[in-house]
Amino acid sequence: MAQLIKVQDYISRYELDIFRYPTQFFRLKKQQWDHIEDAFYSGTLKSANNDEETDGWIEEPSSVFGRVKNAFKKKKERPEDHLSEPAQPSPGFKLEIPFVPDTVEELKISFLNQLFLFQMKWATSTIRERSYVDKSLYLDEKLKFLLQRFPDTYLMLYKPIFLLKKAPVETETIICTPTETWCVSFLEHEDQAVYLGGKNAFWIRKHHQRPDKKVLSPMMGLQRTESIVKKLYSLAGVDLPVKKAIISREGYINFPAAPHDIHILDKKSFPEWFQSMRNSSAPLKHQQLKGGEALLDYCQTTSTMRMDWTEEIDHSMDREEE
């Protein structure tokens, strides 16, 4: 399962330490799958108790006021430290299966669905802060599709909003793999549609049951996204190729004058590309993490302090003044 390091302008746990949380996720995922799989085969697997809330928070120092002060410090550590010695998982972390499945395949699907919710929590909150999430994201088929089908070593920014020269800039989805970075745009309005591409701001969508319709060209958003990624990589000294793709999984794209650096992935060509991405066995790499950090550093974040933290900070400050 790919790791969701940023969604739009929501606060992300990966923003705190991109070199720690990916390896943390590997450990937590394996630990929980081994536990659930063993319970399934031994017949001791039980469905979740909906009254009990479980969490995957990483343990933090015990001093509340100390934690708040540390939040404003940018601690620089060597990436190698995190890659070779990942942080220990929180003892309280636990994924629950909502029902006992009949087969191991059903178990895997249920497990991935629970991981999706866990990743959404990591991508929209931290110990101290949270963002108010548009609930439609939990039903976003494209988001779930990409996360659940790509390897754990892929880091994804889903429609991130960058803050450049004090102005927010919306972009397409970015997938950071160990060897390259993909900027992808989906062109999916209806199944079996044919999209006629060109250099204009609008393309034509043709469908055998619908009248022709103009749709916004995906080229502008992709070029803007590629330009931002390349600029930020250059500033951070990241050496990774950046590629662009237009995806239409159940449609067809006719774009004879497509630039040579655009990958057209429609119903005919998408399966081969998709399978090659899924088959990647490359491990997480330093340049990839460095690239993810460079992007996150310039992403816009909108969040609020958690209510319980606000109360604890007030109490801590009162004690400091006494």
Short mmCIF file of C-alpha atoms in Angstrom, two decimals:
data_model
loop_
_atom_site.label_atom_id
_atom_site.label_comp_id
_atom_site.label_asym_id
_atom_site.label_seq_id
_atom_site.Cartn_x
_atom_site.Cartn_y
_atom_site.Cartn_z
CA MET A 1 0.00 0.00 0.00
CA ALA A 2 1.41 3.36 -1.03
CA GLN A 3 1.90 5.96 1.68
CA LEU A 4 -0.19 9.12 1.63
CA ILE A 5 2.18 11.88 2.72
CA LYS A 6 -0.05 14.85 1.79
CA VAL A 7 -3.69 15.51 0.88
CA GLN A 8 -4.54 18.95 -0.48
CA ASP A 9 -3.69 21.42 2.32
CA TYR A 10 -4.34 19.10 5.31
CA ILE A 11 -1.69 18.71 7.98
CA SER A 12 0.29 15.49 7.61
CA ARG A 13 2.31 13.47 10.05
CA TYR A 14 4.94 13.03 7.34
CA GLU A 15 5.55 16.80 7.41
CA LEU A 16 7.02 16.37 10.89
CA ASP A 17 9.66 13.87 9.82
CA ILE A 18 9.64 12.35 6.33
CA PHE A 19 12.65 10.20 7.25
CA ARG A 20 10.89 8.53 10.16
CA TYR A 21 7.30 7.78 9.27
CA PRO A 22 7.71 5.71 6.06
CA THR A 23 9.83 3.11 7.87
CA GLN A 24 7.48 3.33 10.84
CA PHE A 25 4.60 2.44 8.52
CA PHE A 26 6.47 -0.62 7.19
CA ARG A 27 6.91 -1.97 10.71
CA LEU A 28 3.36 -1.26 11.85
CA LYS A 29 1.82 -2.79 8.74
CA LYS A 30 3.86 -6.01 8.95
CA GLN A 31 3.33 -6.31 12.69
CA GLN A 32 -0.44 -6.01 12.39
CA TRP A 33 -0.79 -8.24 9.32
CA ASP A 34 1.20 -11.03 10.96
CA HIS A 35 -1.00 -10.78 14.05
CA ILE A 36 -4.29 -10.77 12.11
CA GLU A 37 -3.23 -13.52 9.71
CA ASP A 38 -2.14 -15.79 12.58
CA ALA A 39 -5.45 -15.17 14.34
CA PHE A 40 -7.38 -15.95 11.14
CA TYR A 41 -5.67 -19.32 10.58
CA SER A 42 -5.88 -20.27 14.25
CA GLY A 43 -9.59 -19.44 14.38
CA THR A 44 -9.15 -16.80 17.08
CA LEU A 45 -9.84 -13.73 14.92
CA LYS A 46 -12.62 -11.58 16.33
CA SER A 47 -14.46 -8.64 14.79
CA ALA A 48 -13.80 -5.16 16.10
CA ASN A 49 -15.71 -3.69 18.99
CA ASN A 50 -17.02 -0.42 17.58
CA ASP A 51 -17.18 1.06 21.05
CA GLU A 52 -13.43 0.85 21.42
CA GLU A 53 -11.33 3.42 19.59
CA THR A 54 -7.86 2.25 18.66
CA ASP A 55 -5.12 4.49 17.43
CA GLY A 56 -1.74 4.35 15.77
CA TRP A 57 -0.18 7.41 17.29
CA ILE A 58 3.55 7.50 17.75
CA GLU A 59 4.62 7.98 21.32
CA GLU A 60 5.81 11.46 22.23
CA PRO A 61 7.72 12.85 25.24
CA SER A 62 5.63 13.01 28.42
CA SER A 63 6.00 16.72 29.15
CA VAL A 64 3.19 18.62 27.45
CA PHE A 65 4.85 22.03 27.62
CA GLY A 66 8.14 20.53 26.47
CA ARG A 67 6.39 18.98 23.49
CA VAL A 68 4.87 22.29 22.52
CA LYS A 69 8.24 24.05 22.65
CA ASN A 70 9.86 21.28 20.63
CA ALA A 71 7.21 21.68 17.95
CA PHE A 72 8.84 24.97 16.97
CA LYS A 73 12.31 23.50 16.60
CA LYS A 74 13.49 22.06 13.30
CA LYS A 75 15.65 19.12 14.32
CA LYS A 76 18.11 18.07 11.64
CA GLU A 77 19.07 14.41 11.65
CA ARG A 78 20.87 12.18 9.26
CA PRO A 79 18.46 10.28 6.98
CA GLU A 80 20.62 7.17 7.39
CA ASP A 81 19.73 7.05 11.08
CA HIS A 82 16.07 6.59 10.27
CA LEU A 83 16.60 4.14 7.45
CA SER A 84 18.84 1.83 9.45
CA GLU A 85 17.15 2.19 12.84
CA PRO A 86 13.45 2.95 12.44
CA ALA A 87 11.54 4.14 15.45
CA GLN A 88 9.79 1.56 17.59
CA PRO A 89 6.03 1.27 17.02
CA SER A 90 3.65 2.46 19.65
CA PRO A 91 2.40 -0.42 21.83
CA GLY A 92 -1.13 0.98 21.53
CA PHE A 93 -1.28 0.64 17.75
CA LYS A 94 -3.91 -1.84 16.64
CA LEU A 95 -5.89 -2.37 13.46
CA GLU A 96 -9.30 -3.98 13.89
CA ILE A 97 -11.15 -6.11 11.33
CA PRO A 98 -14.87 -5.12 11.31
CA PHE A 99 -16.05 -8.68 10.53
CA VAL A 100 -14.55 -12.16 10.38
CA PRO A 101 -14.04 -13.02 6.68
CA ASP A 102 -14.50 -16.46 5.13
CA THR A 103 -11.32 -16.46 3.03
CA VAL A 104 -7.81 -15.03 3.29
CA GLU A 105 -8.52 -12.91 0.19
CA GLU A 106 -11.45 -11.27 1.96
CA LEU A 107 -9.17 -10.79 4.95
CA LYS A 108 -6.61 -8.96 2.79
CA ILE A 109 -9.28 -6.65 1.37
CA SER A 110 -10.61 -5.84 4.83
CA PHE A 111 -7.06 -5.24 6.07
CA LEU A 112 -6.32 -2.85 3.20
CA ASN A 113 -9.53 -0.95 3.88
CA GLN A 114 -8.52 -0.48 7.50
CA LEU A 115 -5.04 0.63 6.39
CA PHE A 116 -6.65 3.18 4.11
CA LEU A 117 -8.45 4.74 7.09
CA PHE A 118 -5.20 4.65 9.07
CA GLN A 119 -3.31 6.40 6.27
CA MET A 120 -6.04 9.04 6.01
CA LYS A 121 -5.62 9.72 9.73
CA TRP A 122 -1.85 10.10 9.38
CA ALA A 123 -2.34 12.40 6.36
CA THR A 124 -4.83 14.72 8.08
CA SER A 125 -3.70 15.00 11.70
CA THR A 126 -0.82 14.90 14.15
CA ILE A 127 -0.67 14.44 17.91
CA ARG A 128 -1.20 18.18 18.42
CA GLU A 129 -3.15 19.35 15.37
CA ARG A 130 -5.87 18.26 12.98
CA SER A 131 -7.41 19.42 9.74
CA TYR A 132 -11.11 19.39 8.97
CA VAL A 133 -11.43 16.77 6.24
CA ASP A 134 -13.90 16.77 3.38
CA LYS A 135 -15.69 13.45 3.97
CA SER A 136 -15.93 12.83 0.23
CA LEU A 137 -12.21 11.96 0.28
CA TYR A 138 -13.03 8.73 2.10
CA LEU A 139 -15.14 7.77 -0.92
CA ASP A 140 -12.67 9.02 -3.51
CA GLU A 141 -12.19 6.01 -5.78
CA LYS A 142 -9.03 7.31 -7.45
CA LEU A 143 -7.33 8.04 -4.12
CA LYS A 144 -8.15 4.60 -2.74
CA PHE A 145 -7.21 2.91 -6.03
CA LEU A 146 -3.72 4.42 -6.10
CA LEU A 147 -3.01 3.86 -2.41
CA GLN A 148 -4.16 0.26 -2.19
CA ARG A 149 -2.52 -1.00 -5.36
CA PHE A 150 0.93 0.55 -5.32
CA PRO A 151 3.90 -0.66 -3.23
CA ASP A 152 4.63 0.53 0.31
CA THR A 153 7.71 2.37 -0.96
CA TYR A 154 5.66 4.80 -3.07
CA LEU A 155 4.96 8.18 -1.45
CA MET A 156 1.92 10.06 -2.74
CA LEU A 157 0.82 13.69 -2.56
CA TYR A 158 -2.84 13.76 -3.58
CA LYS A 159 -3.74 17.04 -5.27
CA PRO A 160 -1.42 19.03 -3.00
CA ILE A 161 -1.62 22.81 -2.69
CA PHE A 162 1.75 24.56 -2.76
CA LEU A 163 2.41 27.96 -1.21
CA LEU A 164 4.69 29.78 -3.63
CA LYS A 165 5.47 33.49 -3.27
CA LYS A 166 2.68 33.67 -0.67
CA ALA A 167 0.12 32.41 -3.20
CA PRO A 168 -1.59 28.97 -3.06
CA VAL A 169 -1.15 26.88 -6.21
CA GLU A 170 -3.26 23.76 -6.80
CA THR A 171 -1.53 20.89 -8.58
CA GLU A 172 -2.12 17.39 -9.88
CA THR A 173 -1.32 14.22 -7.96
CA ILE A 174 2.38 13.45 -7.40
CA ILE A 175 3.77 9.95 -6.86
CA CYS A 176 7.34 9.70 -5.58
CA THR A 177 8.78 6.27 -6.33
CA PRO A 178 12.30 5.16 -5.33
CA THR A 179 13.61 5.85 -8.84
CA GLU A 180 11.42 8.59 -10.35
CA THR A 181 8.57 11.01 -9.69
CA TRP A 182 5.28 10.91 -11.58
CA CYS A 183 2.86 13.81 -12.03
CA VAL A 184 -0.47 12.26 -13.02
CA SER A 185 -3.80 13.68 -14.15
CA PHE A 186 -6.98 11.63 -14.50
CA LEU A 187 -9.25 12.20 -17.48
CA GLU A 188 -12.28 10.15 -16.54
CA HIS A 189 -15.76 11.55 -17.03
CA GLU A 190 -17.51 8.51 -18.51
CA ASP A 191 -16.52 4.95 -19.43
CA GLN A 192 -15.83 4.29 -23.10
CA ALA A 193 -15.44 8.00 -23.82
CA VAL A 194 -12.95 9.18 -26.43
CA TYR A 195 -10.95 12.32 -25.71
CA LEU A 196 -9.60 14.34 -28.64
CA GLY A 197 -6.52 16.20 -27.45
CA GLY A 198 -4.82 19.25 -28.83
CA LYS A 199 -2.90 22.37 -27.90
CA ASN A 200 -6.01 24.36 -26.99
CA ALA A 201 -7.26 24.95 -23.45
CA PHE A 202 -10.15 22.55 -24.03
CA TRP A 203 -10.34 19.03 -25.42
CA ILE A 204 -13.38 17.32 -26.92
CA ARG A 205 -15.03 14.39 -25.19
CA LYS A 206 -16.96 12.07 -27.51
CA HIS A 207 -19.34 9.37 -26.31
CA HIS A 208 -21.69 7.13 -28.27
CA GLN A 209 -24.60 7.93 -25.90
CA ARG A 210 -23.86 11.60 -25.22
CA PRO A 211 -23.39 14.76 -27.28
CA ASP A 212 -19.85 16.05 -27.71
CA LYS A 213 -18.62 18.14 -24.79
CA LYS A 214 -15.63 20.36 -24.09
CA VAL A 215 -13.44 19.36 -21.15
CA LEU A 216 -10.52 21.24 -19.67
CA SER A 217 -7.19 20.12 -21.08
CA PRO A 218 -5.13 18.15 -18.51
CA MET A 219 -1.95 19.51 -20.06
CA MET A 220 -1.96 22.84 -18.22
CA GLY A 221 -2.23 21.30 -14.77
CA LEU A 222 0.40 18.68 -15.55
CA GLN A 223 2.88 21.20 -16.90
CA ARG A 224 2.36 23.43 -13.87
CA THR A 225 2.87 20.48 -11.53
CA GLU A 226 5.99 19.29 -13.34
CA SER A 227 7.48 22.79 -13.29
CA ILE A 228 6.95 23.11 -9.52
CA VAL A 229 8.38 19.68 -8.76
CA LYS A 230 11.47 20.25 -10.90
CA LYS A 231 12.06 23.70 -9.36
CA LEU A 232 11.79 22.43 -5.79
CA TYR A 233 13.97 19.42 -6.56
CA SER A 234 16.60 21.72 -8.03
CA LEU A 235 16.58 23.96 -4.96
CA ALA A 236 16.99 20.94 -2.68
CA GLY A 237 19.61 19.22 -4.83
CA VAL A 238 17.35 16.23 -5.57
CA ASP A 239 18.43 14.18 -8.57
CA LEU A 240 15.34 12.28 -9.76
CA PRO A 241 13.63 12.21 -13.16
CA VAL A 242 10.16 13.79 -13.26
CA LYS A 243 7.58 12.27 -15.61
CA LYS A 244 4.04 13.25 -16.65
CA ALA A 245 1.05 11.02 -17.43
CA ILE A 246 -2.57 11.48 -18.46
CA ILE A 247 -4.68 8.55 -17.24
CA SER A 248 -8.01 7.35 -18.60
CA ARG A 249 -8.52 3.79 -17.34
CA GLU A 250 -11.82 3.10 -19.12
CA GLY A 251 -11.60 5.61 -21.96
CA TYR A 252 -9.48 6.35 -25.00
CA ILE A 253 -7.24 9.33 -25.72
CA ASN A 254 -6.50 10.51 -29.25
CA PHE A 255 -3.71 13.07 -29.06
CA PRO A 256 -1.56 12.81 -32.22
CA ALA A 257 0.43 15.96 -31.43
CA ALA A 258 1.22 14.94 -27.85
CA PRO A 259 4.65 16.14 -26.62
CA HIS A 260 7.23 13.38 -26.49
CA ASP A 261 7.50 13.62 -22.70
CA ILE A 262 3.80 13.00 -22.01
CA HIS A 263 2.73 9.42 -21.29
CA ILE A 264 -0.77 8.72 -22.63
CA LEU A 265 -2.25 5.95 -20.49
CA ASP A 266 -5.73 5.02 -21.71
CA LYS A 267 -7.65 1.75 -21.73
CA LYS A 268 -5.15 0.23 -24.16
CA SER A 269 -1.89 1.30 -22.56
CA PHE A 270 -2.73 1.80 -18.88
CA PRO A 271 -2.69 -1.90 -17.81
CA GLU A 272 0.94 -2.43 -18.88
CA TRP A 273 2.16 0.75 -17.17
CA PHE A 274 0.13 -0.01 -14.07
CA GLN A 275 1.51 -3.53 -13.78
CA SER A 276 5.09 -2.31 -14.18
CA MET A 277 4.51 0.19 -11.35
CA ARG A 278 3.03 -2.52 -9.12
CA ASN A 279 5.90 -4.91 -9.80
CA SER A 280 8.54 -2.50 -8.52
CA SER A 281 10.70 -4.04 -5.81
CA ALA A 282 13.05 -1.10 -5.30
CA PRO A 283 13.55 -0.17 -1.63
CA LEU A 284 12.92 3.25 -0.17
CA LYS A 285 15.81 5.55 -1.12
CA HIS A 286 17.42 8.63 0.33
CA GLN A 287 16.90 10.77 -2.79
CA GLN A 288 13.22 9.83 -2.76
CA LEU A 289 12.80 10.89 0.87
CA LYS A 290 14.78 14.06 0.23
CA GLY A 291 12.47 14.82 -2.70
CA GLY A 292 9.39 14.21 -0.57
CA GLU A 293 10.75 16.55 2.08
CA ALA A 294 11.46 19.25 -0.53
CA LEU A 295 7.85 19.10 -1.71
CA LEU A 296 6.32 19.03 1.77
CA ASP A 297 8.38 22.04 2.83
CA TYR A 298 6.52 24.19 0.30
CA CYS A 299 3.04 22.73 0.72
CA GLN A 300 0.31 24.85 2.28
CA THR A 301 -1.09 23.51 5.54
CA THR A 302 -4.37 24.47 7.18
CA SER A 303 -5.01 23.02 10.61
CA THR A 304 -6.16 23.77 14.15
CA MET A 305 -4.85 22.74 17.56
CA ARG A 306 -6.66 19.76 19.04
CA MET A 307 -9.05 20.76 21.81
CA ASP A 308 -7.38 18.57 24.45
CA TRP A 309 -3.97 20.02 23.55
CA THR A 310 -5.27 23.58 23.78
CA GLU A 311 -6.53 22.90 27.28
CA GLU A 312 -3.29 21.22 28.37
CA ILE A 313 -1.16 24.05 26.97
CA ASP A 314 -3.22 26.61 28.91
CA HIS A 315 -2.72 24.63 32.12
CA SER A 316 1.01 24.25 31.43
CA MET A 317 1.48 27.96 30.79
CA ASP A 318 -0.43 28.78 33.97
CA ARG A 319 1.95 26.56 35.92
CA GLU A 320 4.96 28.16 34.25
CA GLU A 321 3.79 31.61 35.38
CA GLU A 322 3.26 30.54 39.01
#
